[in-house]
PDB file of C-alpha atoms in Angstrom:
ATOM      1  CA  MET Y   1       2.832  78.796 -37.386  1.00 48.00           C
ATOM      2  CA  LEU Y   2       0.654  77.392 -40.139  1.00 52.00           C
ATOM      3  CA  ARG Y   3       1.732  79.649 -42.977  1.00 50.00           C
ATOM      4  CA  THR Y   4       3.484  78.482 -46.078  1.00 45.00           C
ATOM      5  CA  PRO Y   5       3.760  80.589 -49.245  1.00 42.00           C
ATOM      6  CA  THR Y   6       3.163  77.812 -51.803  1.00 43.00           C
ATOM      7  CA  GLY Y   7       0.210  75.888 -50.486  1.00 43.00           C
ATOM      8  CA  GLY Y   8       2.277  72.712 -50.367  1.00 45.00           C
ATOM      9  CA  ALA Y   9       3.020  70.439 -47.479  1.00 40.00           C
ATOM     10  CA  VAL Y  10       3.855  71.966 -44.150  1.00 42.00           C
ATOM     11  CA  VAL Y  11       6.959  70.373 -42.679  1.00 38.00           C
ATOM     12  CA  GLY Y  12       7.945  70.309 -39.054  1.00 39.00           C
ATOM     13  CA  THR Y  13       5.199  72.580 -37.740  1.00 42.00           C
ATOM     14  CA  ALA Y  14       3.519  70.149 -35.355  1.00 43.00           C
ATOM     15  CA  THR Y  15       3.559  71.345 -31.813  1.00 46.00           C
ATOM     16  CA  ALA Y  16       5.227  69.416 -29.054  1.00 44.00           C
ATOM     17  CA  ASP Y  17       1.955  69.649 -27.135  1.00 58.00           C
ATOM     18  CA  ASP Y  18      -0.187  67.467 -29.401  1.00 72.00           C
ATOM     19  CA  ARG Y  19      -3.110  66.952 -27.102  1.00 83.00           C
ATOM     20  CA  PRO Y  20      -6.498  66.338 -28.754  1.00 89.00           C
ATOM     21  CA  MET Y  21      -8.371  69.517 -29.640  1.00 91.00           C
ATOM     22  CA  SER Y  22     -12.058  70.303 -29.963  1.00 91.00           C
ATOM     23  CA  ILE Y  23     -13.388  71.711 -33.230  1.00 89.00           C
ATOM     24  CA  GLY Y  24     -13.720  75.113 -31.483  1.00 90.00           C
ATOM     25  CA  THR Y  25     -10.013  75.102 -30.603  1.00 92.00           C
ATOM     26  CA  VAL Y  26      -9.181  74.186 -34.182  1.00 93.00           C
ATOM     27  CA  LEU Y  27     -11.268  77.109 -35.421  1.00 91.00           C
ATOM     28  CA  LEU Y  28      -9.335  79.517 -33.148  1.00 92.00           C
ATOM     29  CA  ARG Y  29      -5.976  78.214 -34.448  1.00 92.00           C
ATOM     30  CA  LEU Y  30      -7.023  78.642 -38.045  1.00 93.00           C
ATOM     31  CA  ARG Y  31      -8.687  82.042 -37.660  1.00 89.00           C
ATOM     32  CA  ASP Y  32      -5.429  84.083 -37.697  1.00 88.00           C
ATOM     33  CA  GLU Y  33      -4.662  83.065 -41.247  1.00 89.00           C
ATOM     34  CA  PHE Y  34      -8.190  82.248 -42.389  1.00 87.00           C
ATOM     35  CA  PRO Y  35     -10.483  84.746 -40.661  1.00 85.00           C
ATOM     36  CA  GLU Y  36     -13.510  83.610 -42.682  1.00 78.00           C
ATOM     37  CA  VAL Y  37     -13.322  79.924 -41.775  1.00 84.00           C
ATOM     38  CA  THR Y  38     -16.296  78.557 -39.831  1.00 83.00           C
ATOM     39  CA  ILE Y  39     -17.118  75.423 -37.899  1.00 84.00           C
ATOM     40  CA  SER Y  40     -19.518  74.412 -40.645  1.00 78.00           C
ATOM     41  CA  LYS Y  41     -16.672  74.736 -43.156  1.00 82.00           C
ATOM     42  CA  ILE Y  42     -14.465  72.437 -41.066  1.00 89.00           C
ATOM     43  CA  ARG Y  43     -17.316  69.935 -40.810  1.00 86.00           C
ATOM     44  CA  PHE Y  44     -17.848  70.133 -44.549  1.00 81.00           C
ATOM     45  CA  LEU Y  45     -14.142  69.439 -45.253  1.00 86.00           C
ATOM     46  CA  GLU Y  46     -14.398  66.461 -42.930  1.00 88.00           C
ATOM     47  CA  ALA Y  47     -17.484  65.167 -44.754  1.00 84.00           C
ATOM     48  CA  GLU Y  48     -15.552  65.531 -48.014  1.00 82.00           C
ATOM     49  CA  GLY Y  49     -12.727  63.375 -46.683  1.00 87.00           C
ATOM     50  CA  LEU Y  50     -10.133  66.122 -46.419  1.00 89.00           C
ATOM     51  CA  VAL Y  51      -9.475  65.482 -42.726  1.00 91.00           C
ATOM     52  CA  GLU Y  52     -10.372  62.568 -40.460  1.00 91.00           C
ATOM     53  CA  PRO Y  53     -10.357  63.550 -36.769  1.00 92.00           C
ATOM     54  CA  GLN Y  54     -10.685  60.904 -34.085  1.00 91.00           C
ATOM     55  CA  ARG Y  55     -14.022  60.424 -32.413  1.00 88.00           C
ATOM     56  CA  THR Y  56     -14.651  59.838 -28.716  1.00 86.00           C
ATOM     57  CA  PRO Y  57     -17.071  57.053 -27.655  1.00 85.00           C
ATOM     58  CA  SER Y  58     -19.728  59.724 -27.304  1.00 83.00           C
ATOM     59  CA  GLY Y  59     -19.110  60.955 -30.871  1.00 81.00           C
ATOM     60  CA  TYR Y  60     -17.161  64.195 -30.214  1.00 85.00           C
ATOM     61  CA  ARG Y  61     -14.481  65.126 -32.725  1.00 88.00           C
ATOM     62  CA  LYS Y  62     -10.884  65.254 -31.447  1.00 92.00           C
ATOM     63  CA  PHE Y  63      -8.275  66.866 -33.720  1.00 94.00           C
ATOM     64  CA  ARG Y  64      -4.511  66.542 -33.555  1.00 93.00           C
ATOM     65  CA  GLY Y  65      -1.869  69.011 -34.702  1.00 92.00           C
ATOM     66  CA  ALA Y  66      -1.505  67.139 -37.986  1.00 92.00           C
ATOM     67  CA  ASP Y  67      -5.231  67.575 -38.611  1.00 93.00           C
ATOM     68  CA  VAL Y  68      -4.966  71.348 -38.115  1.00 94.00           C
ATOM     69  CA  GLU Y  69      -1.987  71.510 -40.478  1.00 93.00           C
ATOM     70  CA  ARG Y  70      -3.831  69.498 -43.121  1.00 92.00           C
ATOM     71  CA  LEU Y  71      -6.855  71.788 -42.817  1.00 93.00           C
ATOM     72  CA  ALA Y  72      -4.593  74.821 -43.253  1.00 93.00           C
ATOM     73  CA  GLN Y  73      -3.102  73.280 -46.373  1.00 91.00           C
ATOM     74  CA  VAL Y  74      -6.581  72.653 -47.805  1.00 90.00           C
ATOM     75  CA  LEU Y  75      -7.782  76.202 -47.054  1.00 89.00           C
ATOM     76  CA  ARG Y  76      -4.544  77.665 -48.419  1.00 89.00           C
ATOM     77  CA  MET Y  77      -4.782  75.805 -51.688  1.00 86.00           C
ATOM     78  CA  GLN Y  78      -8.389  76.872 -52.101  1.00 80.00           C
ATOM     79  CA  ARG Y  79      -7.558  80.486 -51.392  1.00 79.00           C
ATOM     80  CA  ASP Y  80      -4.290  80.814 -53.313  1.00 80.00           C
ATOM     81  CA  HIS Y  81      -4.789  78.345 -56.168  1.00 77.00           C
ATOM     82  CA  TYR Y  82      -8.551  78.040 -56.648  1.00 69.00           C
ATOM     83  CA  LEU Y  83      -8.289  74.261 -56.679  1.00 73.00           C
ATOM     84  CA  PRO Y  84     -11.342  72.007 -56.333  1.00 74.00           C
ATOM     85  CA  LEU Y  85     -11.514  69.748 -53.276  1.00 78.00           C
ATOM     86  CA  LYS Y  86     -11.105  66.564 -55.256  1.00 80.00           C
ATOM     87  CA  VAL Y  87      -7.787  67.768 -56.680  1.00 82.00           C
ATOM     88  CA  ILE Y  88      -6.621  68.997 -53.234  1.00 86.00           C
ATOM     89  CA  ARG Y  89      -7.448  65.655 -51.636  1.00 86.00           C
ATOM     90  CA  GLU Y  90      -5.583  63.699 -54.306  1.00 86.00           C
ATOM     91  CA  HIS Y  91      -2.561  65.982 -53.983  1.00 87.00           C
ATOM     92  CA  LEU Y  92      -2.392  65.709 -50.182  1.00 87.00           C
ATOM     93  CA  ASP Y  93      -2.924  61.945 -50.266  1.00 87.00           C
ATOM     94  CA  ALA Y  94      -0.029  61.627 -52.684  1.00 87.00           C
ATOM     95  CA  LEU Y  95       2.198  63.652 -50.377  1.00 85.00           C
ATOM     96  CA  ALA Y  96       1.100  61.501 -47.412  1.00 83.00           C
ATOM     97  CA  ARG Y  97       2.246  58.398 -49.361  1.00 85.00           C
ATOM     98  CA  GLY Y  98       5.664  59.988 -49.762  1.00 85.00           C
ATOM     99  CA  GLU Y  99       5.252  60.774 -53.457  1.00 84.00           C
ATOM    100  CA  GLN Y 100       6.881  63.853 -54.972  1.00 79.00           C
ATOM    101  CA  ALA Y 101       3.658  65.334 -56.287  1.00 71.00           C
ATOM    102  CA  ALA Y 102       3.808  68.750 -57.939  1.00 74.00           C
ATOM    103  CA  LEU Y 103       1.092  71.241 -56.904  1.00 73.00           C
ATOM    104  CA  PRO Y 104      -1.612  71.209 -59.624  1.00 65.00           C
ATOM    105  CA  SER Y 105      -2.261  74.418 -61.458  1.00 59.00           C
ATOM    106  CA  GLY Y 106      -5.420  76.396 -60.841  1.00 51.00           C
ATOM    107  CA  GLY Y 107      -7.981  77.689 -63.258  1.00 45.00           C
ATOM    108  CA  GLY Y 108      -5.455  79.546 -65.394  1.00 39.00           C
ATOM    109  CA  PRO Y 109      -5.447  83.010 -66.907  1.00 33.00           C
ATOM    110  CA  ARG Y 110      -7.845  82.236 -69.734  1.00 35.00           C
ATOM    111  CA  ASP Y 111     -10.895  82.719 -67.519  1.00 37.00           C
ATOM    112  CA  LEU Y 112      -9.673  85.849 -65.738  1.00 34.00           C
ATOM    113  CA  THR Y 113     -10.582  89.252 -67.049  1.00 35.00           C
ATOM    114  CA  ASP Y 114      -7.816  91.778 -67.565  1.00 38.00           C
ATOM    115  CA  GLY Y 115      -5.214  88.976 -67.658  1.00 37.00           C
ATOM    116  CA  GLY Y 116      -4.910  89.207 -63.919  1.00 37.00           C
ATOM    117  CA  TRP Y 117      -3.170  85.973 -62.891  1.00 31.00           C
ATOM    118  CA  ASP Y 118       0.080  85.568 -61.035  1.00 39.00           C
ATOM    119  CA  ALA Y 119       1.528  82.141 -61.961  1.00 32.00           C
ATOM    120  CA  GLU Y 120       3.946  82.101 -58.987  1.00 37.00           C
ATOM    121  CA  SER Y 121       1.456  82.868 -56.237  1.00 39.00           C
ATOM    122  CA  GLY Y 122      -1.581  81.356 -57.942  1.00 36.00           C
ATOM    123  CA  ARG Y 123      -3.587  84.469 -57.042  1.00 43.00           C
ATOM    124  CA  ALA Y 124      -5.877  86.691 -59.041  1.00 45.00           C
ATOM    125  CA  THR Y 125      -4.192  90.029 -59.447  1.00 43.00           C
ATOM    126  CA  ALA Y 126      -7.057  91.706 -61.355  1.00 47.00           C
ATOM    127  CA  ALA Y 127      -9.997  93.388 -59.721  1.00 56.00           C
ATOM    128  CA  ARG Y 128     -12.254  90.889 -61.484  1.00 71.00           C
ATOM    129  CA  ILE Y 129     -12.238  87.104 -61.816  1.00 80.00           C
ATOM    130  CA  GLY Y 130     -14.003  84.866 -64.309  1.00 83.00           C
ATOM    131  CA  ARG Y 131     -16.985  82.629 -63.797  1.00 84.00           C
ATOM    132  CA  ALA Y 132     -14.871  79.429 -63.801  1.00 83.00           C
ATOM    133  CA  GLU Y 133     -12.685  80.738 -60.955  1.00 80.00           C
ATOM    134  CA  LEU Y 134     -15.700  81.721 -58.930  1.00 82.00           C
ATOM    135  CA  LEU Y 135     -17.270  78.278 -59.328  1.00 83.00           C
ATOM    136  CA  ALA Y 136     -14.057  76.543 -58.403  1.00 79.00           C
ATOM    137  CA  ALA Y 137     -13.295  78.786 -55.379  1.00 77.00           C
ATOM    138  CA  ALA Y 138     -16.796  78.578 -53.966  1.00 78.00           C
ATOM    139  CA  GLU Y 139     -17.224  74.872 -54.856  1.00 79.00           C
ATOM    140  CA  VAL Y 140     -20.690  75.382 -56.324  1.00 83.00           C
ATOM    141  CA  THR Y 141     -22.449  74.470 -59.528  1.00 86.00           C
ATOM    142  CA  GLU Y 142     -23.610  76.586 -62.437  1.00 88.00           C
ATOM    143  CA  SER Y 143     -27.192  76.168 -61.293  1.00 90.00           C
ATOM    144  CA  ASP Y 144     -26.306  77.361 -57.791  1.00 90.00           C
ATOM    145  CA  LEU Y 145     -24.702  80.497 -59.187  1.00 91.00           C
ATOM    146  CA  ASP Y 146     -27.577  81.152 -61.553  1.00 91.00           C
ATOM    147  CA  GLU Y 147     -30.030  80.973 -58.632  1.00 93.00           C
ATOM    148  CA  TRP Y 148     -27.922  83.292 -56.466  1.00 92.00           C
ATOM    149  CA  GLU Y 149     -27.739  85.793 -59.297  1.00 91.00           C
ATOM    150  CA  SER Y 150     -31.535  85.660 -59.728  1.00 92.00           C
ATOM    151  CA  TYR Y 151     -31.925  86.719 -56.104  1.00 91.00           C
ATOM    152  CA  GLY Y 152     -29.262  89.424 -56.329  1.00 91.00           C
ATOM    153  CA  LEU Y 153     -26.918  87.700 -53.845  1.00 92.00           C
ATOM    154  CA  VAL Y 154     -24.165  87.520 -56.473  1.00 91.00           C
ATOM    155  CA  THR Y 155     -23.939  90.141 -59.192  1.00 88.00           C
ATOM    156  CA  PRO Y 156     -21.496  90.232 -62.117  1.00 86.00           C
ATOM    157  CA  THR Y 157     -19.827  93.552 -62.909  1.00 81.00           C
ATOM    158  CA  ALA Y 158     -21.003  95.676 -65.828  1.00 75.00           C
ATOM    159  CA  GLU Y 159     -17.859  94.727 -67.769  1.00 73.00           C
ATOM    160  CA  GLY Y 160     -18.338  90.966 -67.113  1.00 75.00           C
ATOM    161  CA  GLY Y 161     -16.774  88.711 -64.522  1.00 83.00           C
ATOM    162  CA  TYR Y 162     -16.982  89.202 -60.757  1.00 87.00           C
ATOM    163  CA  ASP Y 163     -15.092  91.246 -58.215  1.00 82.00           C
ATOM    164  CA  ALA Y 164     -12.781  89.285 -55.950  1.00 78.00           C
ATOM    165  CA  GLU Y 165     -14.988  89.830 -52.909  1.00 81.00           C
ATOM    166  CA  THR Y 166     -17.716  87.839 -54.623  1.00 87.00           C
ATOM    167  CA  VAL Y 167     -15.768  84.664 -53.761  1.00 85.00           C
ATOM    168  CA  THR Y 168     -16.358  85.369 -50.063  1.00 85.00           C
ATOM    169  CA  VAL Y 169     -20.021  86.065 -50.672  1.00 89.00           C
ATOM    170  CA  ALA Y 170     -20.461  82.827 -52.614  1.00 89.00           C
ATOM    171  CA  ARG Y 171     -18.695  80.737 -49.989  1.00 87.00           C
ATOM    172  CA  LEU Y 172     -20.828  82.231 -47.206  1.00 88.00           C
ATOM    173  CA  VAL Y 173     -24.038  81.662 -49.143  1.00 91.00           C
ATOM    174  CA  ALA Y 174     -22.960  78.079 -49.705  1.00 88.00           C
ATOM    175  CA  ASP Y 175     -22.169  77.599 -46.001  1.00 87.00           C
ATOM    176  CA  LEU Y 176     -25.565  78.985 -45.013  1.00 89.00           C
ATOM    177  CA  GLY Y 177     -27.188  76.662 -47.550  1.00 88.00           C
ATOM    178  CA  ARG Y 178     -25.830  73.683 -45.659  1.00 83.00           C
ATOM    179  CA  PHE Y 179     -27.979  74.764 -42.734  1.00 86.00           C
ATOM    180  CA  GLY Y 180     -31.076  74.852 -44.964  1.00 89.00           C
ATOM    181  CA  LEU Y 181     -31.083  78.582 -45.618  1.00 90.00           C
ATOM    182  CA  GLU Y 182     -32.041  79.090 -49.240  1.00 92.00           C
ATOM    183  CA  PRO Y 183     -31.363  82.207 -51.383  1.00 91.00           C
ATOM    184  CA  ARG Y 184     -34.916  83.405 -50.856  1.00 92.00           C
ATOM    185  CA  HIS Y 185     -34.198  83.513 -47.092  1.00 92.00           C
ATOM    186  CA  LEU Y 186     -31.149  85.686 -47.668  1.00 92.00           C
ATOM    187  CA  ARG Y 187     -32.798  88.472 -49.646  1.00 90.00           C
ATOM    188  CA  ALA Y 188     -33.259  90.456 -46.421  1.00 90.00           C
ATOM    189  CA  MET Y 189     -29.459  90.352 -45.844  1.00 90.00           C
ATOM    190  CA  ARG Y 190     -28.899  91.625 -49.377  1.00 91.00           C
ATOM    191  CA  ALA Y 191     -31.377  94.462 -48.813  1.00 91.00           C
ATOM    192  CA  ALA Y 192     -29.765  95.360 -45.438  1.00 90.00           C
ATOM    193  CA  ALA Y 193     -26.319  95.474 -47.087  1.00 90.00           C
ATOM    194  CA  ASP Y 194     -27.628  97.792 -49.765  1.00 90.00           C
ATOM    195  CA  ARG Y 195     -29.037 100.109 -47.145  1.00 92.00           C
ATOM    196  CA  GLU Y 196     -25.717 100.176 -45.285  1.00 91.00           C
ATOM    197  CA  VAL Y 197     -23.911 101.014 -48.522  1.00 90.00           C
ATOM    198  CA  GLY Y 198     -26.352 103.879 -49.055  1.00 91.00           C
ATOM    199  CA  LEU Y 199     -25.509 105.303 -45.631  1.00 91.00           C
ATOM    200  CA  ILE Y 200     -21.751 105.040 -46.338  1.00 91.00           C
ATOM    201  CA  GLU Y 201     -22.190 106.740 -49.689  1.00 91.00           C
ATOM    202  CA  GLN Y 202     -23.977 109.662 -48.004  1.00 91.00           C
ATOM    203  CA  VAL Y 203     -20.971 110.166 -45.695  1.00 89.00           C
ATOM    204  CA  VAL Y 204     -18.263 109.950 -48.370  1.00 87.00           C
ATOM    205  CA  ALA Y 205     -20.103 111.755 -51.179  1.00 89.00           C
ATOM    206  CA  PRO Y 206     -18.910 115.254 -50.087  1.00 86.00           C
ATOM    207  CA  LEU Y 207     -15.351 113.973 -49.911  1.00 83.00           C
ATOM    208  CA  ARG Y 208     -15.498 112.547 -53.426  1.00 83.00           C
ATOM    209  CA  ARG Y 209     -16.759 115.876 -54.818  1.00 84.00           C
ATOM    210  CA  HIS Y 210     -13.993 117.885 -53.175  1.00 80.00           C
ATOM    211  CA  ARG Y 211     -11.505 119.788 -55.359  1.00 80.00           C
ATOM    212  CA  ASN Y 212      -8.497 118.616 -53.374  1.00 79.00           C
ATOM    213  CA  PRO Y 213      -7.204 115.279 -54.849  1.00 76.00           C
ATOM    214  CA  GLN Y 214      -5.991 114.149 -51.425  1.00 76.00           C
ATOM    215  CA  THR Y 215      -9.462 114.649 -49.973  1.00 76.00           C
ATOM    216  CA  ARG Y 216     -10.999 112.665 -52.812  1.00 75.00           C
ATOM    217  CA  ALA Y 217      -8.468 109.866 -52.215  1.00 75.00           C
ATOM    218  CA  HIS Y 218      -9.380 109.936 -48.546  1.00 80.00           C
ATOM    219  CA  ALA Y 219     -12.965 109.057 -49.482  1.00 82.00           C
ATOM    220  CA  GLU Y 220     -12.051 105.478 -50.335  1.00 81.00           C
ATOM    221  CA  ALA Y 221     -10.223 104.918 -47.045  1.00 81.00           C
ATOM    222  CA  THR Y 222     -13.155 106.428 -45.162  1.00 85.00           C
ATOM    223  CA  ALA Y 223     -15.591 104.176 -46.987  1.00 86.00           C
ATOM    224  CA  LYS Y 224     -13.526 101.067 -46.078  1.00 85.00           C
ATOM    225  CA  GLU Y 225     -13.349 102.102 -42.434  1.00 86.00           C
ATOM    226  CA  LEU Y 226     -17.083 102.720 -42.307  1.00 88.00           C
ATOM    227  CA  ALA Y 227     -17.741  99.378 -43.942  1.00 87.00           C
ATOM    228  CA  GLU Y 228     -15.605  97.586 -41.332  1.00 87.00           C
ATOM    229  CA  LEU Y 229     -17.416  99.381 -38.487  1.00 88.00           C
ATOM    230  CA  SER Y 230     -20.758  98.540 -40.069  1.00 89.00           C
ATOM    231  CA  VAL Y 231     -19.852  94.832 -40.280  1.00 86.00           C
ATOM    232  CA  ARG Y 232     -18.691  94.800 -36.647  1.00 89.00           C
ATOM    233  CA  LEU Y 233     -21.878  96.518 -35.476  1.00 90.00           C
ATOM    234  CA  HIS Y 234     -24.018  94.032 -37.439  1.00 87.00           C
ATOM    235  CA  SER Y 235     -22.162  91.092 -35.862  1.00 87.00           C
ATOM    236  CA  ALA Y 236     -22.430  92.573 -32.369  1.00 89.00           C
ATOM    237  CA  LEU Y 237     -26.167  93.190 -32.753  1.00 90.00           C
ATOM    238  CA  VAL Y 238     -26.778  89.634 -33.966  1.00 88.00           C
ATOM    239  CA  GLN Y 239     -24.750  88.158 -31.125  1.00 88.00           C
ATOM    240  CA  SER Y 240     -26.469  90.340 -28.573  1.00 91.00           C
ATOM    241  CA  ALA Y 241     -29.984  89.477 -29.890  1.00 91.00           C
ATOM    242  CA  LEU Y 242     -29.106  85.732 -29.886  1.00 87.00           C
ATOM    243  CA  HIS Y 243     -27.828  85.930 -26.302  1.00 86.00           C
ATOM    244  CA  ILE Y 244     -31.025  87.634 -25.129  1.00 88.00           C
ATOM    245  CA  ARG Y 245     -33.314  85.151 -26.930  1.00 86.00           C
ATOM    246  CA  LEU Y 246     -31.410  81.978 -26.019  1.00 83.00           C
ATOM    247  CA  HIS Y 247     -30.874  82.775 -22.317  1.00 76.00           C
TER     248      HIS Y 247
END
């Protein structure tokens, strides 16, 4: 319902049932297209003036369908075009005023390694992205990134640049930082991830050494499946431990 291929304005997608929604309901509506969005991210976008939900007398946020659509536009332009929030806000405000505002361009191909930039979709097509794209996508400063690198939370590739998944890592580290968790607190997560990777490598190593090319190709798919299962197990263990300790 919220999808649009260009990241521009969404037209005519408001639902007939436009009852006020809680922030949790908004999160569920956005999760299909943006599985990594969090409540803290929505609150951050509100603090940055990207969305202005109504407030009840007791202070609870109440979102409307138009608010959800606007949030989807913001998240889409971040994901697909690597635009900073200030540029996104100005663009959406211009559209709200009825102006025919063209979508601003993103970071451009000059900062992407391997020339991997699709001008039509605004997406990185290379396996690596440049430092400028990472800073813009994660909305962090050079000093933030330097600190994360010093703790091993973000690591550039041997050839330079960063793999595309690093954007997700950087955004999550930034979100955790808004709760007061500093890079030094997250070293244990980095170490745990490295241990999980070691276990996965033990499983797929025999497949990678196999003479059959199809078997070797199967190693990558197996590694991805094991990684997904590992992430799900980690999430379930954390949720279970929290439930036991908080109840």
